[in-house]
Coordinates of C-alpha atoms and ligand atoms in Angstrom, one line a residue:
X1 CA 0.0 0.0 0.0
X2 CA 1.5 3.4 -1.2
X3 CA 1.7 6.7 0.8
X4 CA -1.4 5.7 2.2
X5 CA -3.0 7.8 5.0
X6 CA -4.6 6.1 8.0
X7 CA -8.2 7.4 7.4
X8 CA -8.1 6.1 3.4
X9 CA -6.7 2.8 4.6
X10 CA -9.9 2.8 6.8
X11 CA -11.7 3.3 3.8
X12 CA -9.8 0.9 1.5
X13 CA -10.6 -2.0 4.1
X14 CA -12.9 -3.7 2.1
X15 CA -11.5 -3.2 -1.4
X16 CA -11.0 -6.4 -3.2
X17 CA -8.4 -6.8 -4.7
X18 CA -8.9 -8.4 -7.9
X19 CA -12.1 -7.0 -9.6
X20 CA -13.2 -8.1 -13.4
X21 CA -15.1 -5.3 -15.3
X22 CA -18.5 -6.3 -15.1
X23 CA -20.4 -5.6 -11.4
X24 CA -17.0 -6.1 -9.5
X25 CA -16.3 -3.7 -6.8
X26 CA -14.4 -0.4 -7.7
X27 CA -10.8 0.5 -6.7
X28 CA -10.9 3.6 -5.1
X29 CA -7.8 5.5 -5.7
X30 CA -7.6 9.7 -4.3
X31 CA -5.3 12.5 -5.4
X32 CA -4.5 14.7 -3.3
X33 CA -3.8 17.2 -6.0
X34 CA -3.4 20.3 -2.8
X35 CA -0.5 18.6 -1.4
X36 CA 2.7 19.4 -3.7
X37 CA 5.7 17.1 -3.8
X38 CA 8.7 17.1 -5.2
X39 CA 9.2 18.3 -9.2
X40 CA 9.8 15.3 -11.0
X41 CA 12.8 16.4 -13.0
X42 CA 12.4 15.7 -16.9
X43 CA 16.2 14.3 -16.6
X44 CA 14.3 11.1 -15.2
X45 CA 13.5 10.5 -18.9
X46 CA 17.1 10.7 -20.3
X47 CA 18.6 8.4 -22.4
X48 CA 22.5 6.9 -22.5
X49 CA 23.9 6.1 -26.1
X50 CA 26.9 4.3 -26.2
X51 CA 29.4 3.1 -29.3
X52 CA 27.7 -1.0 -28.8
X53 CA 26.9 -2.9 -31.6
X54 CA 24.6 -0.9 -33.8
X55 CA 23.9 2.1 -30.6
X56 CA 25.3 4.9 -33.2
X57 CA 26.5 2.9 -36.3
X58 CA 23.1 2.2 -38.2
X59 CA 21.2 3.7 -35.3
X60 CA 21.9 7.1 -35.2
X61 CA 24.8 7.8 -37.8
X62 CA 24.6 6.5 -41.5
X63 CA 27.3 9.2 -43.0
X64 CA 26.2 12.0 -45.6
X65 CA 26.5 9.7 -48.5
X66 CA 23.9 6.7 -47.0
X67 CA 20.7 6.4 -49.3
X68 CA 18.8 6.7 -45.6
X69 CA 17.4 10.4 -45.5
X70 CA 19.3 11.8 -43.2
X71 CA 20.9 15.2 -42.1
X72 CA 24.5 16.1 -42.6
X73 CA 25.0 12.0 -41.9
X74 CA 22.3 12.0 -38.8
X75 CA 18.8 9.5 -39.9
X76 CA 15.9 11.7 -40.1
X77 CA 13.7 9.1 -39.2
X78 CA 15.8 8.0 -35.5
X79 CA 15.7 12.1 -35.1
X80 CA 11.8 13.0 -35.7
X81 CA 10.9 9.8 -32.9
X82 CA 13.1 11.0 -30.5
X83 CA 11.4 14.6 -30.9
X84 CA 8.2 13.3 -30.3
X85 CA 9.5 11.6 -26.4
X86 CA 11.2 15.0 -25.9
X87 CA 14.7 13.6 -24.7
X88 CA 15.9 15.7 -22.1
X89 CA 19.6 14.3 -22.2
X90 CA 22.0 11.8 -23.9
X91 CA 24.9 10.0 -22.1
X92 CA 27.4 9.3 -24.6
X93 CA 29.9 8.2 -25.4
X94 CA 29.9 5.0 -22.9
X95 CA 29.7 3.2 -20.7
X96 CA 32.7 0.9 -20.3
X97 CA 33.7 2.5 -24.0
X98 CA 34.0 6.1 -22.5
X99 CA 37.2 4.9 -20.6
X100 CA 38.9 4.1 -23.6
X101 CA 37.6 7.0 -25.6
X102 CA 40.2 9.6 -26.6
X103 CA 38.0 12.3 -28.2
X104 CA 40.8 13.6 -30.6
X105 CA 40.3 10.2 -32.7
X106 CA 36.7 11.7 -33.7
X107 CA 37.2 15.1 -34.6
X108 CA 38.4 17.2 -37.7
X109 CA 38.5 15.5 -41.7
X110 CA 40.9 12.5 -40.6
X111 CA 39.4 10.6 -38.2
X112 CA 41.5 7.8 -36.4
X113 CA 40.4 3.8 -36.7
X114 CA 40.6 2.5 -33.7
X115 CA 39.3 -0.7 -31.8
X116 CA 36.3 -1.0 -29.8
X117 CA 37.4 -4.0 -27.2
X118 CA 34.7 -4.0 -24.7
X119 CA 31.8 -4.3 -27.2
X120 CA 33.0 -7.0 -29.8
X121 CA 36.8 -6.2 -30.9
X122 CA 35.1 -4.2 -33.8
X123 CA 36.2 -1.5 -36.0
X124 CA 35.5 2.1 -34.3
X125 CA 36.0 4.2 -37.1
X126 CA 35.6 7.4 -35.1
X127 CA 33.2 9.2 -38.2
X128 CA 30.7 9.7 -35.4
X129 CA 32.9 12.3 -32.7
X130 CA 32.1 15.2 -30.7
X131 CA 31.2 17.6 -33.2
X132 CA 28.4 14.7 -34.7
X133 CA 27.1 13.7 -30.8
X134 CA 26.7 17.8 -30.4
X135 CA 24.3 18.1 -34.1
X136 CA 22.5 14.9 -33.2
X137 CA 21.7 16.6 -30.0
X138 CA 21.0 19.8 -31.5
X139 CA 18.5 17.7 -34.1
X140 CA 16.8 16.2 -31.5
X141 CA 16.6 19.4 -28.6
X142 CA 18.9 17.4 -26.1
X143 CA 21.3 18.2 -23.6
X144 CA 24.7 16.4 -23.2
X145 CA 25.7 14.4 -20.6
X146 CA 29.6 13.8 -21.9
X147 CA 31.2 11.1 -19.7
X148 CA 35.2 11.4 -19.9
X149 CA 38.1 9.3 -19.2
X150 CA 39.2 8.7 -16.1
X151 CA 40.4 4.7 -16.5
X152 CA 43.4 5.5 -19.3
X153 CA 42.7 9.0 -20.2
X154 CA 44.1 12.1 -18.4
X155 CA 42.7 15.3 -16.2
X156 CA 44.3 17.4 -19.2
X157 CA 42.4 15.3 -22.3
X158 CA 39.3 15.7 -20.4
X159 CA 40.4 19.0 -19.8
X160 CA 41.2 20.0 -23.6
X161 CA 38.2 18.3 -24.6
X162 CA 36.0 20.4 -22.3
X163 CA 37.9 23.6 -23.6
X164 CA 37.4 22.6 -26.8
X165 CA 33.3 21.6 -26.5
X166 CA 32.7 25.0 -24.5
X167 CA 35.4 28.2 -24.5
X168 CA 34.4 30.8 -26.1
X169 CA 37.8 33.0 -26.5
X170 CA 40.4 32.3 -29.4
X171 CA 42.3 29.6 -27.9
X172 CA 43.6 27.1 -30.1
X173 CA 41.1 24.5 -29.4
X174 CA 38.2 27.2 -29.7
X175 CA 39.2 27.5 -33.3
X176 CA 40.3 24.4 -34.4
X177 CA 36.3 23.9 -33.0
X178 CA 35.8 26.7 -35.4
X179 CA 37.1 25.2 -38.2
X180 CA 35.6 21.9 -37.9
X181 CA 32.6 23.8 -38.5
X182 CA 31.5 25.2 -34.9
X183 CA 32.3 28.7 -34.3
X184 CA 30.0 28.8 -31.2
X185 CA 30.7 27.5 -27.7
X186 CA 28.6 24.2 -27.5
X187 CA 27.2 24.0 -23.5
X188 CA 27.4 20.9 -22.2
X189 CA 25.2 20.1 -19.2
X190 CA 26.3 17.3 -17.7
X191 CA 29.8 16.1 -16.7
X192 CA 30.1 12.1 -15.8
X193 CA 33.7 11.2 -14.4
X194 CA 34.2 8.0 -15.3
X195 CA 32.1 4.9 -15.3
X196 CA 31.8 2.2 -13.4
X197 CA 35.0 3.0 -12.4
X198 CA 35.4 -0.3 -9.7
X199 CA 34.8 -2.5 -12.1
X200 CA 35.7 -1.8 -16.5
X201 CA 36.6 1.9 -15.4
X202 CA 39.3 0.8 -14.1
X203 CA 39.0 -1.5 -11.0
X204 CA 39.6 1.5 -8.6
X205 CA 39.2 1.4 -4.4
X206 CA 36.7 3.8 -3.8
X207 CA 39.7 6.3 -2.0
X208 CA 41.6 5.9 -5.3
X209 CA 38.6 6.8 -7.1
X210 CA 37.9 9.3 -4.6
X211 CA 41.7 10.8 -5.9
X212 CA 40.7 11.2 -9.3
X213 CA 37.3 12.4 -8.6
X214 CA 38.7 15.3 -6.7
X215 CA 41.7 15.8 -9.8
X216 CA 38.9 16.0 -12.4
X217 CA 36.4 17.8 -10.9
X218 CA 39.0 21.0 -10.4
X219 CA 40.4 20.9 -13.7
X220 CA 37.9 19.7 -16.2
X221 CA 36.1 23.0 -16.5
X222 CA 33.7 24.5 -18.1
X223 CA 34.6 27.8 -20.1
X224 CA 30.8 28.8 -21.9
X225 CA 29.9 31.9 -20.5
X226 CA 26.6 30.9 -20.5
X227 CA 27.0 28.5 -17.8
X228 CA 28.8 30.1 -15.1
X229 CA 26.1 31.9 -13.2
X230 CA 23.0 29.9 -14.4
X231 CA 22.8 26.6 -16.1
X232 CA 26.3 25.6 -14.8
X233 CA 27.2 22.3 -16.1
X234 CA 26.9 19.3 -13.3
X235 CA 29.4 17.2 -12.2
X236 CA 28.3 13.4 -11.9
X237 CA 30.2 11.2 -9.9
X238 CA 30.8 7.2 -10.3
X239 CA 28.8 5.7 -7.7
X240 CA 27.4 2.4 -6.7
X241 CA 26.6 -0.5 -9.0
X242 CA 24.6 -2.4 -6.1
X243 CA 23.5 -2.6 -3.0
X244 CA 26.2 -4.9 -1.6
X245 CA 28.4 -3.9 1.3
X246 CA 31.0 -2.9 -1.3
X247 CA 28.5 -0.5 -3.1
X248 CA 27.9 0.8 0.7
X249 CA 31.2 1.5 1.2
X250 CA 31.3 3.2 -2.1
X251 CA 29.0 5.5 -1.5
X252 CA 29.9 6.1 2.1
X253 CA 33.5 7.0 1.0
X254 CA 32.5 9.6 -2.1
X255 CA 29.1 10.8 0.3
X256 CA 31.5 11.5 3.5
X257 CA 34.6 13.1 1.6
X258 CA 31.6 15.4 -0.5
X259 CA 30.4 16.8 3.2
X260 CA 33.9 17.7 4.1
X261 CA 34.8 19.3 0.8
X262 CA 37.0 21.8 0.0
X263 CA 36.7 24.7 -2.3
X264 CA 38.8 23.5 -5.1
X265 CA 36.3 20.2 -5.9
X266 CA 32.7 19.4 -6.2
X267 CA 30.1 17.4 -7.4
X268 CA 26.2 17.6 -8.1
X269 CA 25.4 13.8 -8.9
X270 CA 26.1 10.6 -7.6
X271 CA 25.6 7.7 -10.5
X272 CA 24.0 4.5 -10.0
X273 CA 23.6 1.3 -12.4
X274 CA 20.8 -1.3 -11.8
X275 CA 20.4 -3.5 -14.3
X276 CA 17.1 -6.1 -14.7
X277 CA 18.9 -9.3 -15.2
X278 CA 17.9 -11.6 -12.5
X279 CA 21.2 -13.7 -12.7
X280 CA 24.6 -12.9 -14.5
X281 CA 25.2 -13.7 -17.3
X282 CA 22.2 -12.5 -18.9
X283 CA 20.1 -15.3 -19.4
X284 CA 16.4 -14.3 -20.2
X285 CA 14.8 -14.6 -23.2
X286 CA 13.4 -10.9 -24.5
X287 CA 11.0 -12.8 -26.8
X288 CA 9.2 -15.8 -26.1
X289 CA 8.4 -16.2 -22.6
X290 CA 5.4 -17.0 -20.5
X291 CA 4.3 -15.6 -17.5
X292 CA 6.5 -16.9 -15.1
X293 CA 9.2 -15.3 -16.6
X294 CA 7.1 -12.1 -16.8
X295 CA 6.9 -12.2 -12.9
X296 CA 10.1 -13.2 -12.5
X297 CA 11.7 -10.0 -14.3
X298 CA 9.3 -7.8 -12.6
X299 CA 9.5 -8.7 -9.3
X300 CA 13.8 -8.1 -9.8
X301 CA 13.2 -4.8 -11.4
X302 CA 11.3 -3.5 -7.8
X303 CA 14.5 -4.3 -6.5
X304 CA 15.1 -0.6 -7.5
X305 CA 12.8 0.7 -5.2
X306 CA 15.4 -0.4 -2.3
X307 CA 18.4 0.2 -4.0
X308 CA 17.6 3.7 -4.6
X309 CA 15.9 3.8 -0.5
X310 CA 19.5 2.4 0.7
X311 CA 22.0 4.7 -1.1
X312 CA 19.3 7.9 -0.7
X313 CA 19.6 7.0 2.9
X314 CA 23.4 7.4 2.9
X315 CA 23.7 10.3 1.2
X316 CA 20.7 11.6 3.5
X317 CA 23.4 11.1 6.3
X318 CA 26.4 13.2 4.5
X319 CA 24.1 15.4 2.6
X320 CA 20.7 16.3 4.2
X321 CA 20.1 19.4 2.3
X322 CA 20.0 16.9 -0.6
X323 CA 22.8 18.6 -3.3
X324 CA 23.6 16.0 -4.6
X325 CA 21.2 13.8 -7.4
X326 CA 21.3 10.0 -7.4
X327 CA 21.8 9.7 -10.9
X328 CA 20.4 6.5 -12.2
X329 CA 22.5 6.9 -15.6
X330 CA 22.4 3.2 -16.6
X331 CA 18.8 1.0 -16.0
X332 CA 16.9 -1.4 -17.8
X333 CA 16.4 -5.1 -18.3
X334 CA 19.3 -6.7 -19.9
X335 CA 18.5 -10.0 -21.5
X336 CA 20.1 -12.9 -23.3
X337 CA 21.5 -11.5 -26.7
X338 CA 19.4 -12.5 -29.8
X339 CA 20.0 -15.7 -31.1
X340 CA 22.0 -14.9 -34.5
X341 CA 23.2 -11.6 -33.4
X342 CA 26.4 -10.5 -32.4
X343 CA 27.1 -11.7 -28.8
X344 CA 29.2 -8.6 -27.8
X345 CA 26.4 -6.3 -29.2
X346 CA 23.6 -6.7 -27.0
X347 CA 20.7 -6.8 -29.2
X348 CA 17.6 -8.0 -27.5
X349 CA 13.8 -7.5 -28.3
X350 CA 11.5 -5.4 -26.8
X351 CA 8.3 -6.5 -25.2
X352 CA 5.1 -5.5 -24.1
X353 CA 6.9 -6.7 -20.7
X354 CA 9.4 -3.7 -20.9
X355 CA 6.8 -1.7 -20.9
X356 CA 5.3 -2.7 -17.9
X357 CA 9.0 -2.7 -16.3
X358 CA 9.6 0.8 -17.6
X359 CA 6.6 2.6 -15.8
X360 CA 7.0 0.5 -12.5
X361 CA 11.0 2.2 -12.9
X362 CA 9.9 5.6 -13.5
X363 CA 7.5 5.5 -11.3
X364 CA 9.9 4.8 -8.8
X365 CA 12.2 7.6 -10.0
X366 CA 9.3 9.7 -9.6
X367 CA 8.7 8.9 -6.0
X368 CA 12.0 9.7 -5.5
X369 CA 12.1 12.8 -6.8
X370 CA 13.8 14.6 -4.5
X371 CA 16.7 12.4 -4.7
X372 CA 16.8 10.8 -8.0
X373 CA 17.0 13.9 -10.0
X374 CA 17.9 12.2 -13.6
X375 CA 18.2 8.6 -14.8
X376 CA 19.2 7.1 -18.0
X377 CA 17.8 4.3 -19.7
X378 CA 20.1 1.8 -21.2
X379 CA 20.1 1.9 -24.3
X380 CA 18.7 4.5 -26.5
X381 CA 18.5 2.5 -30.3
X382 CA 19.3 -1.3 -30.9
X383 CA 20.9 -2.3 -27.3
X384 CA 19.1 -3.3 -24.3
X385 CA 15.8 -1.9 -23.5
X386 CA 16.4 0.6 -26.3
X387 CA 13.4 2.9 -27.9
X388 CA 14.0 2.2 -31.4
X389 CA 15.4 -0.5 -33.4
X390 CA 16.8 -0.7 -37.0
X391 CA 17.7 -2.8 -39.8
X392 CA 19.0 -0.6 -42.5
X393 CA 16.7 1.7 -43.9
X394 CA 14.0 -0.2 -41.7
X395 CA 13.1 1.5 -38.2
X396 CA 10.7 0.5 -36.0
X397 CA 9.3 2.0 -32.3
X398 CA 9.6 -0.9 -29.2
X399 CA 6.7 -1.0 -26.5
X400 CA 9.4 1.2 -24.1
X401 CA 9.4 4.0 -27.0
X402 CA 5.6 4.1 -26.1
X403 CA 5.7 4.6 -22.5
X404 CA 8.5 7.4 -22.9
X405 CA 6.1 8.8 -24.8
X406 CA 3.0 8.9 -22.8
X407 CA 4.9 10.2 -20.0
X408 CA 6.4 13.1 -21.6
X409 CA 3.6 15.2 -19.7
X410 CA 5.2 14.2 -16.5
X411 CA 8.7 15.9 -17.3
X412 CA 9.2 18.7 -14.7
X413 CA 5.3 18.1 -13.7
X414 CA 5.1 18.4 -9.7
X415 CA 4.8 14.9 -7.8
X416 CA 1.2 14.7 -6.0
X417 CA 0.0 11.8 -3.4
X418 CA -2.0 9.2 -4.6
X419 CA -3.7 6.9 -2.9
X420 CA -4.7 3.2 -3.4
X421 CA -4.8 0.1 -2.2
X422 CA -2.3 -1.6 -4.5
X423 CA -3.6 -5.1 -4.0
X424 CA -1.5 -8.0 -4.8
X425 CA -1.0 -10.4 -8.1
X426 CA 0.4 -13.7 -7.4
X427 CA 1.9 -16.2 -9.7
X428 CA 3.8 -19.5 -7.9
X429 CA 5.6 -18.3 -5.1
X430 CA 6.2 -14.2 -6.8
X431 CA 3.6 -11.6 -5.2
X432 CA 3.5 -8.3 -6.2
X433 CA 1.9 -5.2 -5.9
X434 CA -1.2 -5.7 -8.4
X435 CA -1.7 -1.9 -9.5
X436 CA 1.1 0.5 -9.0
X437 CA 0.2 4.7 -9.8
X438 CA 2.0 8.0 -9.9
X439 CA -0.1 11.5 -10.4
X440 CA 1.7 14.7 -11.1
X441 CA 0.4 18.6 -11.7
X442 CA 2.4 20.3 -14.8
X443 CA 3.5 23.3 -15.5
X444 CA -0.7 24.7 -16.5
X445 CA -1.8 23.1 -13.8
X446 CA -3.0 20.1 -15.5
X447 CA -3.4 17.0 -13.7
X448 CA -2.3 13.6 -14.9
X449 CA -2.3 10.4 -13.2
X450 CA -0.1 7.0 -14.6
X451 CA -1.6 3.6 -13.3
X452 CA 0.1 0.2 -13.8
X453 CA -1.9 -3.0 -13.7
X454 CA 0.9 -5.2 -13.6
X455 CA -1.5 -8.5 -13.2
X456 CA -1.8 -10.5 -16.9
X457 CA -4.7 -12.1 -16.6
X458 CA -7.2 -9.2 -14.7
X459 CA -8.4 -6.1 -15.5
X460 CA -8.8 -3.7 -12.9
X461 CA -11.8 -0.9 -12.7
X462 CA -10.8 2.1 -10.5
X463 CA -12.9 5.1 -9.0
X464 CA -10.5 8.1 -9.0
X465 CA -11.5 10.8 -6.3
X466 CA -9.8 14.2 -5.5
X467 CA -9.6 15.4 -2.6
X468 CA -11.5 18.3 -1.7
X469 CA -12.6 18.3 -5.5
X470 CA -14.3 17.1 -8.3
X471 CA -13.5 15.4 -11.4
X472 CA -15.2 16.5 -14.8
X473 CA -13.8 14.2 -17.0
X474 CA -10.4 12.8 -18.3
X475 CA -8.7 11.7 -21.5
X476 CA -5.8 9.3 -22.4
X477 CA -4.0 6.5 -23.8
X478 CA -3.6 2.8 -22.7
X479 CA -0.9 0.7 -23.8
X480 CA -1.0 -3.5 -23.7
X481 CA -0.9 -6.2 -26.3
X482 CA -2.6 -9.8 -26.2
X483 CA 0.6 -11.5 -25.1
X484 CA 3.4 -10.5 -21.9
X485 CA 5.5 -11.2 -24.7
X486 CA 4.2 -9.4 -27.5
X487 CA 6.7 -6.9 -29.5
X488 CA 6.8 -4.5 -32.2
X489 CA 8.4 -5.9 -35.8
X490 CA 9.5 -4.7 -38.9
X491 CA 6.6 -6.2 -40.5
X492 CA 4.1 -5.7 -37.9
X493 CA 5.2 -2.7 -36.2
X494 CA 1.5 -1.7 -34.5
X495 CA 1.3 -5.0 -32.2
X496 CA 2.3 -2.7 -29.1
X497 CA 1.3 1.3 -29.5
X498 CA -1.2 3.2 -27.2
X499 CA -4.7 3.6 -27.9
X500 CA -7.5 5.5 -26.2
X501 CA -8.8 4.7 -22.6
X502 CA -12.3 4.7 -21.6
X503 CA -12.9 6.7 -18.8
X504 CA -16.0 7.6 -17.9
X505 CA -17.2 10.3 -15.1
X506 CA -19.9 9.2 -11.9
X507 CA -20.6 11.5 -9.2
X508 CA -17.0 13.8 -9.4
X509 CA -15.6 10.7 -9.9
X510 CA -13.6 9.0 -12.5
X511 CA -14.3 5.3 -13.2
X512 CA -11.5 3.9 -15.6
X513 CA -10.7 0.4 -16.8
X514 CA -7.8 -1.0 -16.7
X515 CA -6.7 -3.8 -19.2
X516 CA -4.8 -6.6 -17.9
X517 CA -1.0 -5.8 -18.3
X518 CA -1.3 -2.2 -19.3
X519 CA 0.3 1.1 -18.6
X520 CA -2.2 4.1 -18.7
X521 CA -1.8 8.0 -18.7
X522 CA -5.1 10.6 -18.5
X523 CA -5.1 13.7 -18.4
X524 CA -7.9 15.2 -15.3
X525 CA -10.2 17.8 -16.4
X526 CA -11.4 19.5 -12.4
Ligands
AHR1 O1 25.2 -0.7 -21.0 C1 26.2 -1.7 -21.2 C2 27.3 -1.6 -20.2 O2 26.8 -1.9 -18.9 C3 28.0 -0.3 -20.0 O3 28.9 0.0 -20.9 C4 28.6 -0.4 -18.6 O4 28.7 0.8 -18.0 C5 27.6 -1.3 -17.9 O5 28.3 -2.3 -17.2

């Protein structure tokens, strides 16, 4: 039971849980639309895109002379969807590839060929480089969120790199950025120093770490003069990967030596990976399935919920004031590869499943808010639980695309309390919480509410109430599929895409219907 207040639990006492459609008793579920919580930053919704497999090869960049429309090399297609989820940021360029990265091999007319070993031994042929990662961001309306290299790069390449992404003044960089075709400063608005930096960064104790996070943060500056009194750039630090003792410890270290900092370094993030993968290696089929595996990978992916409850708690301790974001810069399921596909490039499909799995994540975020104050989905096209997969000139939206989508409305909306009685779905020896909702105000005043009915096999019919008001009437979108493991194709790209909701309005109150396995978003008229 969620947020719930001792006179609605009174209330909810004799809610069943499980209710078919016809003549079943209603849900009640209240917003509380008075009571304003935290704003749920839009950098929740942000997305990480790292050189994988076909991430920015084929997904993003197909060069000026491809027979793919596309702009100055960029696909037009890839560009125009990832307008329409209004992508507040892009990590880029990894990942475990960011600590090999050495950003002068992708600038200027000769690029360098170079390896990429973490993701397949393949060719990285550097044609898509700073100056390309800026227009793609530009194309879409993104900010960057440019991780550097800590693991075998330097403070002074990150350093010259910075100078020559954002100074304004004649330096040499500045105009060799000039020539290459971008007289003005780009801003960059996120700084990640390093990744994963106990483990492919670079196997680092969290005090050595701690050394280099101190190094990089002093001298990896930003020079646009458009970020030094407002919009300053932010500086993300590697954090946990887990919520082991050693992720504890990891957190503790970076949290304690952040209270007692000094003048000359800072931070304004903290970064955290969870995957979904149940065991390691991945071994779950994204395609396929049944419902036990549908359980299975949902009830792993509330494991969020405490990971992000146990390292907020920490930093709660060093930093009360709460500075400093948990940055959830890598999350997602992460599945068996493909059968027939590369093993190193980490293709998997996309089901109506992720769906489910990416609103019970955001929602989570969103509860957060005060904390988790960006998060970024791994990956954005053709790896993991991306939006958008490709095949040549074919591109084609997954069920996660669509949930992006829907909740768009909730970027920078203001958290409000809902109320509920979650209920409880059960399948073998997995029980979850059967209905899961956020509700938000946005920047009109609008309300929205998001409910998840995670159960596959029963609808749900809720009575939405507001506190101290009435509602008129409400519009939306549901999205669900016959099958937990239905997907978008190619061929048959509609399987999975939002369609209207009923909702219908008795007494101030909204009665909506909930399909089995569905993610819904409405809009409240009061
Ligand atoms: O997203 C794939 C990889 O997962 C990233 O490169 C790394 O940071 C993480 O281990």
């Amino acid at each position: 039971m969620r947020a719930l207040t001792l006179a609605a639990a009174i209330t909810l006492l004799a809610v069943t849980a499980s209710a078919p459609f016809a003549g079943a008793q209603k849900i009640p579920l209240s917003i509380d639309a008075s009571r304003a919580g935290a704003k749920i930053d839009r950098h929740i919704f942000g997305q990480f895109a790292e050189h994988l497999g076909h991430g920015i090869y084929d997904g993003i960049w197909v060069g000026h002379d491809s027979n793919i429309p596309n702009t100055r090399g960029i696909r037009n297609d890839v560009v125009a969807a990832l307008k329409a989820i209004k992508v507040p940021d892009v990590r880029w360029p990894g990942g475990c590839f960011a600590d090999e990265y050495h950003w002068r091999n992708g600038v200027g007319p000769r690029r360098t060929v170079t390896l990429n070993p973490n993701w397949g031994g393949v060719i990285e042929p550097n044609t898509f480089g700073t100056d390309e990662f800026m227009d793609f961001l530009g194309q879409i309306g993104a900010e960057a969120y440019v991780s550097v290299n800590v693991g075998s790069g330097s403070p002074r390449e990150a350093a010259e790199w910075l100078e020559y992404l954002t100074a304004s003044q004649p330096t040499t960089l500045a105009k060799e950025r000039a020539a290459n075709g971008h007289p003005d400063a780009y801003k960059v608005g996120f700084l990640g120093i390093g990744n994963e930096s106990w483990d492919c960064g670079g196997n680092m104790t969290p005090d050595y770490y701690l050394s280099q996070l101190k190094i990089y943060s002093r001298f990896v500056r930003n020079y646009n003069p458009e970020q030094q009194d407002r919009n300053q750039m932010l500086k993300i630090a590697v954090g946990p990967g887990g919520g082991e003792p050693r992720w504890t410890e990891w957190t503790e270290t970076i949290m304690k030596a952040y209270q007692h900092h000094q003048w000359s370094w800072d931070m304004d993030g903290l970064s955290m990976h969870s995957y979904t993968v149940v065991n390691w290696p991945p071994a779950f089929k994204s395609t396929g399935f049944g419902e036990t595996e549908y359980a299975q990978i949902l009830k792993s992916t509330m494991d969020m919920d405490g990971l992000v409850e146990k390292h907020s708690a920490i930093m709660d301790k060093y930093d009360p004031g709460k500075k400093i974001a948990l940055v959830v810069d890598e999350w997602g399921a992460w599945y068996a590869p493909l059968p027939g596909t590369h093993q190193g490039f980490l293709v998997q499909q996309n089901s109506l499943r992720d769906a489910v799995l990416a609103a019970l994540n955001l929602n989570i975020f969103a509860r957060h808010a005060d904390r988790v104050r960006m998060a970024n989905i791994a990956q954005m096209i053709n790896v993991l639980q991306s939006m958008i997969m490709t095949d040549k000139e074919k591109m084609v939206l997954t069920p996660t695309y669509y949930v992006f989508k829907m909740y768009v409305p909730f970027q920078d909306a203001t958290f409000v309390p809902v109320t509920y009685d979650a209920g409880s779905y059960t399948h073998g020896d997995i029980t979850l919480p059967r209905l899961d909702a956020i509700a938000a105000k946005d920047a009109a005043g609008k309300l929205w509410l998001e409910v998840t009915n995670v159960d596959p096999n029963q609808s749900a019919e809720i009575e939405v109430g507001l506190a101290g008001g009435a509602a008129k009437s409400a519009t939306g979108q549901t999205l669900t599929a016959p099958k937990v493991d239905s997907v978008n194709t190619f061929d048959t790209p509609d399987s999975v895409i939002p369609k209207p909701v009923s909702v219908s309005t008795q007494g101030g109150k909204l009665i909506l219907k909930l399909e089995p396995k569905s993610v819904t978003v409405v809009s409240i008229e009061q």
